[in-house]
PDB file of C-alpha atoms in Angstrom:
ATOM      1  CA  MET X   1     104.981 108.709 120.921  1.00 76.00           C
ATOM      2  CA  GLU X   2     103.643 111.153 118.347  1.00 81.00           C
ATOM      3  CA  SER X   3     102.656 109.798 114.983  1.00 84.00           C
ATOM      4  CA  ILE X   4     104.133 111.519 111.930  1.00 88.00           C
ATOM      5  CA  SER X   5     102.045 111.458 108.796  1.00 92.00           C
ATOM      6  CA  ILE X   6     103.490 111.717 105.316  1.00 94.00           C
ATOM      7  CA  ALA X   7     101.858 112.969 102.149  1.00 95.00           C
ATOM      8  CA  LYS X   8     101.116 110.107  99.769  1.00 97.00           C
ATOM      9  CA  ASP X   9     100.024 110.721  96.182  1.00 97.00           C
ATOM     10  CA  THR X  10      98.499 107.478  94.824  1.00 96.00           C
ATOM     11  CA  ARG X  11      97.548 106.257  91.348  1.00 97.00           C
ATOM     12  CA  ASP X  12      95.503 103.328  90.051  1.00 95.00           C
ATOM     13  CA  HIS X  13      94.743 101.630  86.730  1.00 93.00           C
ATOM     14  CA  GLY X  14      91.069 101.105  87.625  1.00 91.00           C
ATOM     15  CA  VAL X  15      91.250  97.303  87.431  1.00 91.00           C
ATOM     16  CA  PRO X  16      89.037  95.140  89.696  1.00 89.00           C
ATOM     17  CA  TRP X  17      91.775  93.657  91.864  1.00 88.00           C
ATOM     18  CA  GLU X  18      92.889  97.067  93.181  1.00 88.00           C
ATOM     19  CA  ASP X  19      89.743  97.253  95.314  1.00 89.00           C
ATOM     20  CA  ALA X  20      89.520  93.496  95.934  1.00 87.00           C
ATOM     21  CA  TYR X  21      93.075  93.310  97.320  1.00 90.00           C
ATOM     22  CA  GLY X  22      93.146  96.893  98.598  1.00 90.00           C
ATOM     23  CA  TYR X  23      96.221  98.687  97.256  1.00 94.00           C
ATOM     24  CA  ALA X  24      97.464 101.491  95.022  1.00 95.00           C
ATOM     25  CA  GLN X  25      99.325 100.842  91.775  1.00 96.00           C
ATOM     26  CA  ALA X  26     101.804 103.549  92.743  1.00 97.00           C
ATOM     27  CA  VAL X  27     102.560 105.816  95.676  1.00 98.00           C
ATOM     28  CA  LYS X  28     104.632 108.987  95.402  1.00 98.00           C
ATOM     29  CA  VAL X  29     106.271 110.276  98.555  1.00 98.00           C
ATOM     30  CA  GLY X  30     108.454 113.335  98.057  1.00 97.00           C
ATOM     31  CA  ASN X  31     110.435 112.757  94.879  1.00 98.00           C
ATOM     32  CA  VAL X  32     110.191 108.943  94.943  1.00 98.00           C
ATOM     33  CA  ILE X  33     107.547 106.874  93.141  1.00 98.00           C
ATOM     34  CA  TYR X  34     107.023 103.319  94.399  1.00 98.00           C
ATOM     35  CA  VAL X  35     105.267 101.304  91.691  1.00 98.00           C
ATOM     36  CA  SER X  36     103.481  98.118  92.724  1.00 97.00           C
ATOM     37  CA  GLY X  37     104.064  94.971  90.728  1.00 97.00           C
ATOM     38  CA  GLN X  38     102.813  95.594  87.211  1.00 98.00           C
ATOM     39  CA  LEU X  39     101.508  92.841  84.980  1.00 97.00           C
ATOM     40  CA  SER X  40     100.284  92.366  81.430  1.00 97.00           C
ATOM     41  CA  HIS X  41      96.659  93.490  81.572  1.00 96.00           C
ATOM     42  CA  ASP X  42      94.612  95.631  79.225  1.00 95.00           C
ATOM     43  CA  GLY X  43      92.404  98.555  80.294  1.00 91.00           C
ATOM     44  CA  GLU X  44      89.634  96.223  81.458  1.00 90.00           C
ATOM     45  CA  GLY X  45      91.930  93.997  83.507  1.00 91.00           C
ATOM     46  CA  ASN X  46      92.205  91.105  81.036  1.00 94.00           C
ATOM     47  CA  ILE X  47      95.618  89.425  80.828  1.00 97.00           C
ATOM     48  CA  VAL X  48      97.338  90.199  77.528  1.00 98.00           C
ATOM     49  CA  GLY X  49      99.004  87.051  76.172  1.00 98.00           C
ATOM     50  CA  PRO X  50      97.697  84.700  78.886  1.00 98.00           C
ATOM     51  CA  ALA X  51      99.724  81.542  79.367  1.00 98.00           C
ATOM     52  CA  PRO X  52      97.855  78.305  78.692  1.00 97.00           C
ATOM     53  CA  VAL X  53      97.093  76.484  81.937  1.00 97.00           C
ATOM     54  CA  ASP X  54      96.003  72.939  82.700  1.00 97.00           C
ATOM     55  CA  ASP X  55      92.897  71.913  84.673  1.00 96.00           C
ATOM     56  CA  GLU X  56      94.733  72.482  87.969  1.00 94.00           C
ATOM     57  CA  GLY X  57      95.814  76.001  86.946  1.00 92.00           C
ATOM     58  CA  ASN X  58      99.448  75.072  86.247  1.00 95.00           C
ATOM     59  CA  ILE X  59     101.197  76.878  83.401  1.00 97.00           C
ATOM     60  CA  ARG X  60     101.664  74.528  80.428  1.00 97.00           C
ATOM     61  CA  GLU X  61     104.114  76.715  78.482  1.00 97.00           C
ATOM     62  CA  HIS X  62     105.891  80.058  78.726  1.00 97.00           C
ATOM     63  CA  THR X  63     105.940  81.095  75.053  1.00 97.00           C
ATOM     64  CA  ASN X  64     103.960  84.290  75.772  1.00 98.00           C
ATOM     65  CA  MET X  65     106.657  85.679  78.073  1.00 98.00           C
ATOM     66  CA  GLU X  66     107.707  88.355  75.569  1.00 98.00           C
ATOM     67  CA  ILE X  67     104.112  89.493  74.950  1.00 98.00           C
ATOM     68  CA  GLN X  68     103.455  89.735  78.677  1.00 98.00           C
ATOM     69  CA  MET X  69     106.766  91.454  79.411  1.00 98.00           C
ATOM     70  CA  LYS X  70     106.174  94.132  76.754  1.00 98.00           C
ATOM     71  CA  GLN X  71     102.659  94.851  78.053  1.00 98.00           C
ATOM     72  CA  THR X  72     103.950  94.981  81.626  1.00 98.00           C
ATOM     73  CA  TYR X  73     106.439  97.717  80.691  1.00 98.00           C
ATOM     74  CA  LEU X  74     103.658  99.590  78.850  1.00 98.00           C
ATOM     75  CA  ASN X  75     101.509  99.479  81.997  1.00 98.00           C
ATOM     76  CA  ALA X  76     104.412 100.713  84.102  1.00 98.00           C
ATOM     77  CA  GLN X  77     104.936 103.577  81.667  1.00 98.00           C
ATOM     78  CA  LYS X  78     101.230 104.431  81.877  1.00 97.00           C
ATOM     79  CA  ILE X  79     101.325 104.709  85.666  1.00 98.00           C
ATOM     80  CA  LEU X  80     104.582 106.717  85.560  1.00 98.00           C
ATOM     81  CA  ASP X  81     103.037 109.039  82.943  1.00 98.00           C
ATOM     82  CA  SER X  82     100.345 109.935  85.459  1.00 98.00           C
ATOM     83  CA  TYR X  83     103.106 111.543  87.557  1.00 98.00           C
ATOM     84  CA  GLY X  84     104.817 113.185  84.570  1.00 98.00           C
ATOM     85  CA  ALA X  85     107.597 110.580  84.750  1.00 98.00           C
ATOM     86  CA  THR X  86     108.953 108.000  82.307  1.00 98.00           C
ATOM     87  CA  LEU X  87     110.906 104.773  82.534  1.00 98.00           C
ATOM     88  CA  ASP X  88     113.997 107.003  82.403  1.00 97.00           C
ATOM     89  CA  ASN X  89     113.127 107.988  85.992  1.00 98.00           C
ATOM     90  CA  VAL X  90     113.313 104.351  87.143  1.00 98.00           C
ATOM     91  CA  VAL X  91     116.326 103.528  89.304  1.00 98.00           C
ATOM     92  CA  GLU X  92     115.362  99.999  90.370  1.00 98.00           C
ATOM     93  CA  GLU X  93     113.209  97.189  89.040  1.00 98.00           C
ATOM     94  CA  VAL X  94     112.494  93.684  90.270  1.00 98.00           C
ATOM     95  CA  LEU X  95     111.122  91.165  87.777  1.00 98.00           C
ATOM     96  CA  TYR X  96     109.230  88.177  89.156  1.00 98.00           C
ATOM     97  CA  VAL X  97     108.838  85.418  86.553  1.00 98.00           C
ATOM     98  CA  THR X  98     107.535  81.870  86.476  1.00 98.00           C
ATOM     99  CA  ASP X  99     110.345  80.587  84.226  1.00 98.00           C
ATOM    100  CA  MET X 100     113.919  81.919  84.229  1.00 98.00           C
ATOM    101  CA  ASP X 101     114.928  80.545  80.822  1.00 98.00           C
ATOM    102  CA  ALA X 102     111.861  81.975  79.062  1.00 98.00           C
ATOM    103  CA  ALA X 103     112.337  85.356  80.749  1.00 98.00           C
ATOM    104  CA  PHE X 104     116.081  85.566  80.182  1.00 96.00           C
ATOM    105  CA  ALA X 105     115.646  84.700  76.489  1.00 98.00           C
ATOM    106  CA  VAL X 106     113.551  87.852  75.888  1.00 98.00           C
ATOM    107  CA  ALA X 107     114.374  90.230  78.754  1.00 97.00           C
ATOM    108  CA  GLY X 108     117.410  91.833  77.152  1.00 97.00           C
ATOM    109  CA  SER X 109     115.671  92.940  73.976  1.00 98.00           C
ATOM    110  CA  VAL X 110     112.370  93.851  75.664  1.00 98.00           C
ATOM    111  CA  ARG X 111     114.069  95.890  78.397  1.00 98.00           C
ATOM    112  CA  LYS X 112     116.369  97.677  75.943  1.00 98.00           C
ATOM    113  CA  GLU X 113     113.359  98.606  73.820  1.00 98.00           C
ATOM    114  CA  ALA X 114     111.292  99.713  76.827  1.00 98.00           C
ATOM    115  CA  TYR X 115     114.075 101.879  78.252  1.00 98.00           C
ATOM    116  CA  GLY X 116     115.275 103.049  74.830  1.00 97.00           C
ATOM    117  CA  SER X 117     118.877 102.142  75.601  1.00 96.00           C
ATOM    118  CA  THR X 118     121.344  99.374  74.835  1.00 96.00           C
ATOM    119  CA  LYS X 119     122.313  99.411  78.516  1.00 96.00           C
ATOM    120  CA  PRO X 120     119.452 100.757  80.651  1.00 97.00           C
ATOM    121  CA  ALA X 121     120.699 102.789  83.634  1.00 97.00           C
ATOM    122  CA  VAL X 122     118.563 100.892  86.128  1.00 98.00           C
ATOM    123  CA  SER X 123     119.394  98.314  88.762  1.00 98.00           C
ATOM    124  CA  SER X 124     117.551  95.109  87.958  1.00 98.00           C
ATOM    125  CA  THR X 125     116.849  91.872  89.769  1.00 98.00           C
ATOM    126  CA  LEU X 126     115.260  88.831  88.123  1.00 97.00           C
ATOM    127  CA  LEU X 127     113.617  86.256  90.405  1.00 98.00           C
ATOM    128  CA  VAL X 128     111.692  83.034  89.779  1.00 98.00           C
ATOM    129  CA  THR X 129     108.495  82.265  91.641  1.00 97.00           C
ATOM    130  CA  PRO X 130     106.279  79.204  91.242  1.00 95.00           C
ATOM    131  CA  ARG X 131     103.093  81.252  90.835  1.00 95.00           C
ATOM    132  CA  LEU X 132     101.920  84.863  90.488  1.00 97.00           C
ATOM    133  CA  ALA X 133      98.522  86.424  91.296  1.00 94.00           C
ATOM    134  CA  PHE X 134      96.749  84.997  88.245  1.00 95.00           C
ATOM    135  CA  PRO X 135      97.307  81.440  86.955  1.00 96.00           C
ATOM    136  CA  SER X 136      97.969  82.632  83.377  1.00 98.00           C
ATOM    137  CA  GLN X 137     100.409  85.350  84.518  1.00 98.00           C
ATOM    138  CA  LEU X 138     104.077  84.814  83.632  1.00 98.00           C
ATOM    139  CA  ILE X 139     105.645  88.049  84.886  1.00 98.00           C
ATOM    140  CA  GLU X 140     105.241  90.904  87.354  1.00 98.00           C
ATOM    141  CA  ILE X 141     107.597  93.869  87.689  1.00 98.00           C
ATOM    142  CA  LYS X 142     107.887  96.391  90.532  1.00 98.00           C
ATOM    143  CA  PHE X 143     109.686  99.696  90.124  1.00 98.00           C
ATOM    144  CA  ILE X 144     111.159 102.574  92.107  1.00 98.00           C
ATOM    145  CA  ALA X 145     111.506 105.873  90.270  1.00 98.00           C
ATOM    146  CA  HIS X 146     112.865 109.294  91.234  1.00 98.00           C
ATOM    147  CA  VAL X 147     111.532 112.599  89.933  1.00 97.00           C
TER     148      VAL X 147
END
């Protein structure tokens, strides 16, 4: 069987875990951009609005959900910008959160602001997970965009 290769155009943020884990922040194939789970880090890879954790690494409270969610959308926009795209190009998002109530309380206003619309034209799924990559991380969002 002959192998068929596809052209992949990748982008990164330049944060340490890209090399440690071994992945691209986004991959464009044809007119589709697949954006890996984005989180609330700054340019150096520090979590913006880290959740307080106990000695075992368990999240003590989720009050920074809004801060983390806003930064996560900013990071997604940054990676989309590198392709000449915006959040308006997003057709699907999946939000992974550590607390449904905390996320649902802020998601509507944060998402509407991020997408610049009272009813963003994007399919969206919100899922709860007990833990994300970093103990102080409350949210991660993956995206699919078309250009």
